[in-house]
Structure formats: structure tokens, C-alpha cells
Short mmCIF file of C-alpha atoms and ligand atoms in Angstrom, two decimals:
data_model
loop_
_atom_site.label_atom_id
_atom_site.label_comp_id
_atom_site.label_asym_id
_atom_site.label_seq_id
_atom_site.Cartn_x
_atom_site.Cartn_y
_atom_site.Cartn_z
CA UNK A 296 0.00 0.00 0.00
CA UNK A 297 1.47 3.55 -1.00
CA UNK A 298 0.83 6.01 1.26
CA UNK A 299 0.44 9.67 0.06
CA UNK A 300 3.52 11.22 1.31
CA UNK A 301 3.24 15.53 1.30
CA UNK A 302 6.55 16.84 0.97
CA UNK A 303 7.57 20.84 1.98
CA UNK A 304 9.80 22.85 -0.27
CA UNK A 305 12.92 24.07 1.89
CA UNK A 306 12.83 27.63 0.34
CA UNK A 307 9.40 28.58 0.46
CA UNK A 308 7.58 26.12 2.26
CA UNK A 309 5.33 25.14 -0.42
CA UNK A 310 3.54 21.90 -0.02
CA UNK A 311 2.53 19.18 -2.70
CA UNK A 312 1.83 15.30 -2.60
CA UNK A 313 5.20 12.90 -3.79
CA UNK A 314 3.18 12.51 -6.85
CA UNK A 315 3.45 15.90 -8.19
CA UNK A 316 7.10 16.63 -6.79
CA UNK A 317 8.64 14.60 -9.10
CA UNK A 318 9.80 17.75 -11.37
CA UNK A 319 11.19 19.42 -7.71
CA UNK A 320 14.69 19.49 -7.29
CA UNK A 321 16.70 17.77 -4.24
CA UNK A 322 19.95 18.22 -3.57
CA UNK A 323 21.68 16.92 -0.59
CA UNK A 324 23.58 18.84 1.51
CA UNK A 325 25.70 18.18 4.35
CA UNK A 326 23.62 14.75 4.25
CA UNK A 327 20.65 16.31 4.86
CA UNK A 328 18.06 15.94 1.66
CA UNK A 329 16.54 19.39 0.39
CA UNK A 330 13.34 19.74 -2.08
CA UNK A 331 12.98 22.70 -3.81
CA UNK A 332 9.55 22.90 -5.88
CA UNK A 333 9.37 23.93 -9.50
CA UNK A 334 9.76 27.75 -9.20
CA UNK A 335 11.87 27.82 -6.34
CA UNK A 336 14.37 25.58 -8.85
CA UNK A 337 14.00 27.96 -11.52
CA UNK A 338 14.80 30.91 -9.26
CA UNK A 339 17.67 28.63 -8.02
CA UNK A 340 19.07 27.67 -11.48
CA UNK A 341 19.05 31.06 -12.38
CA UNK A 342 21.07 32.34 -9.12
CA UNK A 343 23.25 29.54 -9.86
CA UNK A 344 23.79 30.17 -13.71
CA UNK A 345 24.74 33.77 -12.03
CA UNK A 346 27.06 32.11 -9.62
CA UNK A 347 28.85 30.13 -12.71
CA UNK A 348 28.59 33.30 -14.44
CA UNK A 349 30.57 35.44 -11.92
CA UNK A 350 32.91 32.38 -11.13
CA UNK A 351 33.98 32.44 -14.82
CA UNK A 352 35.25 36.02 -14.90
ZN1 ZN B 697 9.50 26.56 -3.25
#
């Protein structure tokens, strides 16, 4: 039996059943596992095209 796990994004706190977090982002960290959902990502891969960005110059 599957249970319907809710997970939390870590940035903004938005919730959404397992099902639908499938596109969310986790990354782990320091061992710990974080989700981020779909725009939180986008905002993410953005600061972190930024990050490459300024790490190249
Ligand atoms: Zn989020």
C-alpha cells in the first residue's frame, strides 16, 4: 500500500503530494536531503547560472 507522502519545499515552504514533486529538485547537503519545488528551482538555477557566471570572470 502507498501512502500519500506531502513533501515541503525548503525555500518557500510550499507543499505538494510525492506525486506531483517529481519535477522538484533535491539536492543533498551536508547529508541532509533538500526539495525545492518547480519555481523555487527555476529561481535557483538562475542564481546559480549567475554564480557560474561570476565564477567564470
Ligand atoms: Zn519553493
Amino acid at each position: 500500500m502507498a501512502t500519500e507522502e506531502t513533501l515541503t519545499c525548503d525555500f518557500c515552504g510550499h507543499q505538494a503530494p510525492a506525486a506531483e514533486t517529481l519535477s522538484w529538485t533535491v539536492s543533498v547537503e551536508n547529508g541532509r536531503r533538500r526539495r525545492y519545488c518547480d519555481e523555487c528551482s527555476r529561481s535557483h538555477l538562475r542564481s546559480m547560472e549567475g554564480k557560474l557566471d561570476s565564477e567564470f570572470w
